[in-house]
Amino acid sequence: DAEGSGIPEGGSAPPDGVLEGVSARLPSPLVLSGSVYLSRVFTSVVVRTNVSTVLAYLQLQVLQEYARHLSDGYVQATFEMNKVLSGALDLPERWKRCVARTDADLGYATGRIFVDELFSSASRAAALHMIGGIKAAFKASLPVLGWLDSPGARIAARKVDALYDMIGYPDWIADDGRLLAYYAGLNPGRNGSYLDWLWAATALEVDENIRDLDRPVDRLRWGMTAPTVNAYYSPPTNLIAFPAGILQPPFWHGEEALSALNYGGVGSVIGHELTHGFDDQGSRYDEHGNLAPWWSPEVESRFEARTACLREQYGAMTNTEGEHIDANLTMGENIADNGGIRSSHAAWVAAGGEMADGGQRLPGLAEYSPEQLFFLSYAQVWCAIVRPSEAHKHILSDPHAPHRARVNAVAQNTPAFARAFSCPADAPMNPLDKCQVWA
């Protein structure tokens, strides 16, 4: 970490050569995304602003990015600003900050260490088996949705069949030679300080990104490091990825655990990511990842009517500070949350459901049935304590609904939840009118 690293109080400039020759290595022609926006920024802001002001702004961006990696004064100043934005009371422990930065910059190396210690081939095989069951459950629901016509159901099923699964980590990081070769260009200098290592990692990433411009698209490149507790769906490549980090408690309890816990936890995440392929954005892509319509205008209209139900439901809900959810901002995640738990629950039932583990109960919580544990496991993964400042920032910018809504709204829309907990008809957690888009 930067503290005590000997970095001068004024920070450090990138070592000579870090970005040297970048423009010379760019391919031609170069396709520029967002050219209209960039043109407007240039003509309305850059051209009309004093050069010294523009340079000061750019310098500020660099300082904001690296201040938390400099000496104590910079680290503390950065934290004071973050306290206002997030409501945090304490600076994370130094070891946590160091681990996070190392994983961000040397993710393939940290991923190798992580999977060697904490991820087994048995876990990967069990996760793949679960994914297969959830895909089958999603496909089985398509013909009976009511709003999707037969041609649309067939195409949706083909898209599910074409969906590629990535579990745990990229296989190549298990090869010592390939891993060392990847980092061979990492050069922090003879007496590299912490900041020199950061600059070197940045240079390696920039160089790799530029090389990518002339390479064929690597559909299977991971977008997250192996220790990351997260998952994602990629519309242009039609794939879902689950790093080894999320295949740990409370999402995944091991292949020997009660199946209800795993299906309610990571199973709902798997269903969530699969459903992203059919949310308000993912549904615009076909099975090959092309941005192309694949259903009729009539079906699209019925899809919009189903999503309007979610918009009304979530828009009426608030965070802990009484601020209403922006249901347009969170629409994609809301669709995925609701479809995900339905698919996972259907897959769990198909795998045996209540009797999947011989009717076993969870020691210490034997009063809960396996089906109740399924929903409790789902709720547990979203348990969180959020400070008011962070809750406010979340409601303004996060495409996910607040945690409480992610649990309660989904439960309200799931008939199996009401049955499991014997909720009376039209009770708050069992409304008569439920929102359903997929599954």
Coordinates of C-alpha atoms in Angstrom, one line a residue:
D1 CA 0.0 0.0 0.0
A2 CA 1.0 3.6 -0.4
E3 CA 1.5 4.4 3.3
G4 CA 5.1 4.2 4.2
S5 CA 6.1 3.4 0.6
G6 CA 8.4 6.4 0.3
I7 CA 6.3 8.0 -2.5
P8 CA 6.9 11.8 -2.3
E9 CA 4.0 13.8 -1.0
G10 CA 3.4 15.3 -4.4
G11 CA 2.8 11.9 -5.9
S12 CA 4.5 10.6 -9.0
A13 CA 4.2 10.9 -12.8
P14 CA 4.0 7.8 -15.0
P15 CA 7.4 6.4 -15.7
D16 CA 8.9 7.3 -19.0
G17 CA 7.7 5.0 -21.7
V18 CA 4.5 3.9 -20.0
L19 CA 2.2 5.3 -22.7
E20 CA 4.9 5.9 -25.3
G21 CA 3.9 5.0 -28.9
V22 CA 0.3 4.4 -28.1
S23 CA -1.0 6.4 -31.0
A24 CA 1.5 4.6 -33.4
R25 CA 0.0 1.2 -32.4
L26 CA -3.6 2.1 -33.0
P27 CA -5.1 0.4 -36.1
S28 CA -6.5 2.3 -39.0
P29 CA -9.3 2.9 -39.6
L30 CA -10.5 3.2 -36.0
V31 CA -14.2 2.8 -35.2
L32 CA -15.2 5.3 -32.6
S33 CA -18.2 4.6 -30.5
G34 CA -20.3 7.6 -29.4
S35 CA -18.8 9.9 -32.0
V36 CA -21.9 12.3 -32.0
Y37 CA -21.7 12.7 -28.2
L38 CA -17.9 13.2 -28.3
S39 CA -18.2 15.8 -31.1
R40 CA -20.8 17.7 -29.0
V41 CA -18.6 17.6 -26.0
F42 CA -15.6 18.9 -28.0
T43 CA -17.5 21.8 -29.7
S44 CA -19.6 22.9 -26.7
V45 CA -17.1 22.3 -23.9
V46 CA -13.5 21.9 -24.9
V47 CA -13.5 24.6 -27.7
R48 CA -15.2 27.1 -25.4
T49 CA -13.2 26.5 -22.3
N50 CA -9.8 27.9 -21.4
V51 CA -7.0 25.4 -22.1
S52 CA -5.7 25.8 -18.5
T53 CA -9.1 24.9 -17.2
V54 CA -9.3 21.8 -19.3
L55 CA -5.8 20.7 -18.2
A56 CA -6.7 21.3 -14.6
Y57 CA -9.8 19.1 -15.0
L58 CA -7.8 16.3 -16.5
Q59 CA -5.2 16.6 -13.8
L60 CA -8.0 16.4 -11.2
Q61 CA -9.3 13.2 -12.8
V62 CA -5.8 11.6 -12.5
L63 CA -5.4 12.8 -8.9
Q64 CA -8.9 11.4 -8.0
E65 CA -8.0 8.1 -9.5
Y66 CA -4.7 7.7 -7.8
A67 CA -5.0 9.8 -4.6
R68 CA -6.1 6.8 -2.6
H69 CA -2.9 5.0 -3.5
L70 CA -0.6 7.8 -2.4
S71 CA 0.6 8.8 1.1
D72 CA -1.5 9.2 4.2
G73 CA -2.6 12.8 3.5
Y74 CA -4.0 11.9 0.1
V75 CA -5.7 8.7 1.3
Q76 CA -7.4 10.5 4.2
A77 CA -8.5 13.4 2.0
T78 CA -10.1 10.9 -0.4
F79 CA -11.8 9.1 2.4
E80 CA -13.3 12.4 3.8
M81 CA -14.9 13.0 0.4
N82 CA -16.2 9.4 0.3
K83 CA -17.7 9.8 3.8
V84 CA -20.0 12.5 2.4
L85 CA -21.0 10.4 -0.6
S86 CA -21.5 7.0 1.1
G87 CA -21.9 7.7 4.8
A88 CA -18.9 5.4 5.6
L89 CA -17.5 5.9 9.1
D90 CA -14.2 4.1 8.8
L91 CA -11.6 3.7 6.2
P92 CA -11.4 0.0 5.1
E93 CA -8.5 -1.9 6.7
R94 CA -5.3 -1.5 4.8
W95 CA -5.0 -5.2 3.9
K96 CA -8.5 -5.1 2.4
R97 CA -7.6 -2.2 0.2
C98 CA -4.4 -3.9 -0.9
V99 CA -6.1 -7.1 -1.7
A100 CA -8.8 -5.3 -3.7
R101 CA -6.2 -3.3 -5.7
T102 CA -4.1 -6.4 -6.4
D103 CA -7.1 -8.3 -7.6
A104 CA -8.1 -5.4 -9.8
D105 CA -4.7 -5.1 -11.5
L106 CA -3.4 -8.7 -11.3
G107 CA -6.7 -10.5 -11.5
Y108 CA -5.5 -13.6 -13.4
A109 CA -2.7 -14.2 -10.8
T110 CA -5.0 -13.7 -7.8
G111 CA -7.6 -15.8 -9.5
R112 CA -5.1 -18.7 -9.8
I113 CA -4.3 -18.5 -6.0
F114 CA -8.0 -18.2 -5.1
V115 CA -9.2 -21.3 -7.1
D116 CA -6.2 -23.4 -6.0
E117 CA -7.3 -22.8 -2.4
L118 CA -11.1 -22.5 -2.5
F119 CA -12.6 -23.9 -5.7
S120 CA -12.9 -27.5 -6.7
S121 CA -13.7 -29.3 -9.9
A122 CA -16.7 -30.9 -8.1
S123 CA -18.1 -27.4 -7.4
R124 CA -17.8 -26.5 -11.1
A125 CA -19.5 -29.7 -12.2
A126 CA -22.3 -29.2 -9.7
A127 CA -22.8 -25.7 -10.9
L128 CA -22.9 -26.7 -14.5
H129 CA -25.5 -29.4 -13.6
M130 CA -27.6 -26.7 -11.9
I131 CA -27.3 -24.4 -14.9
G132 CA -28.6 -27.2 -17.1
G133 CA -31.7 -27.7 -15.0
I134 CA -32.4 -24.0 -14.8
K135 CA -32.1 -23.6 -18.5
A136 CA -34.5 -26.6 -19.0
A137 CA -37.0 -25.0 -16.5
F138 CA -36.9 -21.7 -18.4
K139 CA -37.5 -23.4 -21.7
A140 CA -40.3 -25.4 -20.3
S141 CA -42.1 -22.2 -19.2
L142 CA -42.0 -20.6 -22.7
P143 CA -45.0 -22.3 -24.3
V144 CA -47.3 -21.6 -21.3
L145 CA -46.5 -17.9 -20.7
G146 CA -49.6 -16.8 -22.4
W147 CA -48.2 -13.6 -24.0
L148 CA -45.4 -15.2 -26.1
D149 CA -46.5 -16.8 -29.4
S150 CA -45.2 -20.1 -30.7
P151 CA -42.6 -18.7 -33.1
G152 CA -41.3 -16.4 -30.4
A153 CA -41.1 -19.4 -28.0
R154 CA -39.1 -21.5 -30.5
I155 CA -36.6 -18.7 -31.0
A156 CA -36.3 -18.0 -27.3
A157 CA -35.6 -21.7 -26.7
R158 CA -32.9 -21.6 -29.4
K159 CA -31.3 -18.6 -27.7
V160 CA -31.2 -20.5 -24.4
D161 CA -29.6 -23.5 -26.2
A162 CA -27.0 -21.2 -27.7
L163 CA -26.2 -19.6 -24.3
Y164 CA -22.6 -20.3 -23.3
D165 CA -21.8 -21.0 -19.6
M166 CA -18.5 -19.9 -18.0
I167 CA -18.0 -21.2 -14.5
G168 CA -15.3 -20.4 -11.9
Y169 CA -12.3 -19.1 -13.9
P170 CA -10.6 -19.1 -17.3
D171 CA -9.0 -22.5 -17.8
W172 CA -5.7 -21.1 -19.1
I173 CA -4.7 -19.5 -15.7
A174 CA -4.0 -23.1 -14.4
D175 CA -1.1 -23.2 -16.9
D176 CA 2.0 -21.7 -15.1
G177 CA 3.7 -21.0 -18.4
R178 CA 0.8 -19.0 -19.9
L179 CA 0.2 -17.1 -16.7
L180 CA 3.9 -16.0 -16.5
A181 CA 3.9 -15.1 -20.2
Y182 CA 0.8 -12.9 -19.7
Y183 CA 2.6 -10.9 -17.1
A184 CA 6.0 -10.9 -18.7
G185 CA 5.5 -7.3 -19.8
L186 CA 4.9 -6.0 -16.3
N187 CA 7.8 -3.8 -15.5
P188 CA 7.7 -1.5 -12.5
G189 CA 11.4 -0.6 -12.6
R190 CA 14.4 -1.8 -10.6
N191 CA 13.2 -0.3 -7.3
G192 CA 9.5 -0.1 -8.0
S193 CA 7.4 1.6 -5.4
Y194 CA 3.7 0.8 -4.9
L195 CA 2.7 3.5 -7.3
D196 CA 5.3 2.3 -9.9
W197 CA 3.6 -1.1 -9.8
L198 CA 0.2 0.6 -10.4
W199 CA 1.6 2.5 -13.4
A200 CA 3.1 -0.7 -14.7
A201 CA -0.2 -2.6 -14.4
T202 CA -2.0 0.2 -16.1
A203 CA 0.5 0.2 -19.0
L204 CA 0.1 -3.6 -19.4
E205 CA -3.7 -3.2 -19.5
V206 CA -3.5 -0.4 -22.0
D207 CA -1.1 -2.3 -24.2
E208 CA -3.3 -5.4 -24.1
N209 CA -6.4 -3.4 -25.0
I210 CA -4.7 -1.9 -28.0
R211 CA -3.5 -5.3 -29.2
D212 CA -7.1 -6.4 -28.9
L213 CA -8.1 -4.0 -31.6
D214 CA -6.4 -6.1 -34.3
R215 CA -7.4 -9.4 -32.9
P216 CA -10.5 -11.5 -33.5
V217 CA -13.1 -11.0 -30.8
D218 CA -12.5 -13.4 -27.9
R219 CA -16.0 -14.4 -27.0
L220 CA -14.8 -16.4 -24.0
R221 CA -12.7 -13.7 -22.3
W222 CA -13.7 -13.2 -18.7
G223 CA -15.0 -9.8 -17.7
M224 CA -14.5 -10.4 -14.0
T225 CA -11.7 -11.9 -11.9
A226 CA -12.1 -15.4 -10.3
P227 CA -12.4 -14.1 -6.7
T228 CA -15.2 -11.6 -7.6
V229 CA -18.5 -12.1 -5.8
N230 CA -20.7 -11.3 -8.8
A231 CA -22.0 -12.7 -12.1
Y232 CA -23.0 -11.3 -15.5
Y233 CA -24.7 -11.9 -18.8
S234 CA -23.2 -10.5 -22.0
P235 CA -25.8 -9.7 -24.8
P236 CA -23.3 -9.4 -27.7
T237 CA -21.8 -12.8 -26.9
N238 CA -24.9 -14.5 -25.4
L239 CA -23.0 -15.9 -22.4
I240 CA -23.3 -16.1 -18.7
A241 CA -20.4 -16.1 -16.3
F242 CA -20.1 -17.1 -12.6
P243 CA -16.7 -16.4 -11.0
A244 CA -15.5 -18.8 -8.3
G245 CA -16.0 -16.0 -5.8
I246 CA -19.8 -16.2 -6.0
L247 CA -19.7 -20.0 -5.7
Q248 CA -19.1 -19.6 -1.9
P249 CA -21.5 -19.1 1.0
P250 CA -24.1 -17.5 1.3
F251 CA -24.8 -18.1 -2.4
W252 CA -23.3 -21.6 -2.7
H253 CA -22.9 -24.0 0.2
G254 CA -21.1 -26.8 -1.5
E255 CA -22.3 -29.8 -3.5
E256 CA -23.1 -31.7 -0.3
A257 CA -25.4 -29.0 1.2
L258 CA -29.2 -29.0 1.2
S259 CA -30.2 -28.4 -2.4
A260 CA -32.8 -25.8 -1.3
L261 CA -30.0 -23.5 0.0
N262 CA -28.0 -23.7 -3.2
Y263 CA -31.0 -23.3 -5.6
G264 CA -32.4 -20.4 -3.5
G265 CA -28.9 -18.8 -3.4
V266 CA -26.7 -19.2 -6.5
G267 CA -29.6 -20.9 -8.4
S268 CA -31.6 -17.7 -8.3
V269 CA -28.5 -15.8 -9.5
I270 CA -28.1 -18.2 -12.4
G271 CA -31.7 -17.8 -13.3
H272 CA -31.3 -14.0 -13.0
E273 CA -28.4 -13.9 -15.4
L274 CA -30.2 -16.2 -17.9
T275 CA -33.3 -13.9 -17.7
H276 CA -31.1 -10.9 -18.6
G277 CA -31.0 -12.4 -22.0
F278 CA -34.7 -11.6 -22.3
D279 CA -35.1 -8.4 -20.3
D280 CA -35.9 -5.0 -21.7
Q281 CA -32.4 -4.8 -23.2
G282 CA -31.3 -8.4 -23.7
S283 CA -34.5 -9.2 -25.6
R284 CA -33.3 -7.0 -28.4
Y285 CA -30.4 -9.4 -29.2
D286 CA -30.8 -12.7 -31.1
E287 CA -29.2 -16.1 -30.3
H288 CA -26.0 -15.0 -32.0
G289 CA -25.6 -11.8 -30.1
N290 CA -26.8 -9.6 -33.0
L291 CA -28.9 -6.6 -32.3
A292 CA -31.9 -7.8 -34.2
P293 CA -35.6 -8.1 -33.5
W294 CA -36.9 -11.6 -33.2
W295 CA -40.5 -11.3 -32.2
S296 CA -43.5 -9.7 -33.7
P297 CA -44.8 -6.2 -32.9
E298 CA -47.8 -7.8 -31.2
V299 CA -45.7 -9.9 -28.9
E300 CA -43.5 -6.9 -28.1
S301 CA -46.6 -5.0 -27.1
R302 CA -47.7 -7.8 -24.8
F303 CA -44.1 -7.8 -23.4
E304 CA -44.4 -4.1 -22.7
A305 CA -47.7 -4.6 -20.9
R306 CA -46.1 -7.2 -18.6
T307 CA -43.2 -4.9 -17.8
A308 CA -45.6 -2.1 -17.0
C309 CA -46.9 -4.2 -14.1
L310 CA -43.4 -4.3 -12.7
R311 CA -43.0 -0.6 -13.3
E312 CA -46.1 0.2 -11.2
Q313 CA -45.2 -2.3 -8.5
Y314 CA -41.6 -1.2 -8.0
G315 CA -42.4 2.5 -8.5
A316 CA -44.7 2.4 -5.5
M317 CA -41.9 1.0 -3.3
T318 CA -39.3 3.0 -1.4
N319 CA -35.9 2.6 0.1
T320 CA -35.1 2.9 3.9
E321 CA -35.2 6.7 3.6
G322 CA -38.6 6.8 2.0
E323 CA -37.3 7.6 -1.5
H324 CA -39.2 6.0 -4.4
I325 CA -37.5 3.5 -6.6
D326 CA -36.9 4.6 -10.2
A327 CA -38.6 1.6 -11.8
N328 CA -37.4 2.6 -15.3
L329 CA -33.8 2.6 -14.2
T330 CA -34.2 -0.8 -12.4
M331 CA -36.4 -2.5 -15.0
G332 CA -33.9 -4.9 -16.4
E333 CA -32.8 -6.1 -13.0
N334 CA -36.3 -6.4 -11.8
I335 CA -37.2 -8.6 -14.8
A336 CA -34.2 -10.7 -14.1
D337 CA -34.8 -11.0 -10.4
N338 CA -38.4 -12.2 -10.9
G339 CA -37.7 -14.6 -13.7
G340 CA -34.6 -15.9 -12.0
I341 CA -36.2 -17.1 -8.9
R342 CA -39.1 -18.7 -10.8
S343 CA -36.7 -20.6 -13.0
S344 CA -34.5 -21.7 -10.1
H345 CA -37.5 -22.8 -8.1
A346 CA -38.9 -24.8 -11.0
A347 CA -35.5 -26.5 -11.5
W348 CA -35.3 -27.3 -7.8
V349 CA -38.8 -28.9 -7.9
A350 CA -37.8 -30.9 -11.0
A351 CA -34.7 -32.1 -9.2
G352 CA -36.8 -33.5 -6.4
G353 CA -37.9 -30.4 -4.5
E354 CA -38.9 -31.2 -0.9
M355 CA -37.6 -34.7 -1.2
A356 CA -34.4 -33.8 -3.1
D357 CA -32.3 -34.5 0.0
G358 CA -34.4 -37.3 1.4
G359 CA -36.6 -34.8 3.3
Q360 CA -33.7 -33.6 5.5
R361 CA -34.1 -30.5 7.6
L362 CA -31.4 -27.9 8.4
P363 CA -30.0 -28.5 11.9
G364 CA -30.9 -25.6 14.1
L365 CA -33.7 -24.5 11.7
A366 CA -35.6 -27.7 11.6
E367 CA -38.9 -25.8 11.9
Y368 CA -38.5 -24.6 8.3
S369 CA -39.4 -26.9 5.4
P370 CA -36.9 -27.2 2.5
E371 CA -39.2 -25.0 0.4
Q372 CA -39.2 -22.3 3.0
L373 CA -35.4 -22.6 3.2
F374 CA -35.3 -22.0 -0.5
F375 CA -36.8 -18.6 -0.1
L376 CA -34.9 -17.8 3.1
S377 CA -31.7 -18.6 1.2
Y378 CA -32.7 -16.2 -1.5
A379 CA -33.4 -13.5 1.0
Q380 CA -30.2 -14.1 2.9
V381 CA -28.0 -13.2 -0.1
W382 CA -29.5 -9.7 -0.2
C383 CA -29.1 -9.0 3.6
A384 CA -27.3 -5.7 4.0
I385 CA -26.9 -2.7 6.2
V386 CA -26.9 0.5 4.1
R387 CA -26.2 4.0 5.5
P388 CA -28.6 6.9 4.5
S389 CA -26.1 8.6 2.2
E390 CA -25.4 5.3 0.3
A391 CA -29.1 4.5 0.1
H392 CA -29.7 7.9 -1.5
K393 CA -26.8 7.4 -4.0
H394 CA -28.1 3.9 -4.8
I395 CA -31.7 5.1 -5.5
L396 CA -30.3 7.7 -8.0
S397 CA -27.8 5.7 -9.9
D398 CA -27.9 1.9 -9.3
P399 CA -29.8 -0.2 -11.9
H400 CA -30.7 -2.7 -9.1
A401 CA -33.6 -2.1 -6.7
P402 CA -32.8 -1.7 -3.0
H403 CA -32.1 -5.0 -1.3
R404 CA -35.4 -5.0 0.6
A405 CA -37.4 -4.6 -2.6
R406 CA -35.4 -7.2 -4.4
V407 CA -36.6 -9.7 -1.8
N408 CA -40.1 -8.5 -1.0
A409 CA -41.3 -7.7 -4.5
V410 CA -40.0 -11.0 -5.9
A411 CA -41.7 -12.9 -3.1
Q412 CA -45.0 -11.1 -3.7
N413 CA -44.9 -12.1 -7.4
T414 CA -44.0 -15.8 -6.7
P415 CA -47.0 -18.1 -6.0
A416 CA -44.7 -20.8 -4.5
F417 CA -43.6 -18.3 -1.8
A418 CA -47.2 -17.8 -0.7
R419 CA -47.8 -21.5 -0.6
A420 CA -44.6 -22.2 1.3
F421 CA -45.5 -19.8 4.1
S422 CA -49.3 -20.2 3.9
C423 CA -49.9 -16.5 3.2
P424 CA -53.6 -15.6 3.1
A425 CA -55.0 -14.5 -0.3
D426 CA -54.6 -10.7 -0.8
A427 CA -52.2 -10.5 2.2
P428 CA -49.3 -8.0 1.7
M429 CA -47.0 -10.8 0.6
N430 CA -49.6 -12.6 -1.5
P431 CA -51.4 -10.0 -3.6
L432 CA -54.1 -11.2 -5.9
D433 CA -52.5 -9.4 -8.9
K434 CA -49.0 -10.7 -9.4
C435 CA -46.5 -9.5 -12.0
Q436 CA -45.0 -12.1 -14.3
V437 CA -42.9 -11.6 -17.4
W438 CA -40.8 -14.8 -17.8
A439 CA -40.8 -18.3 -16.3

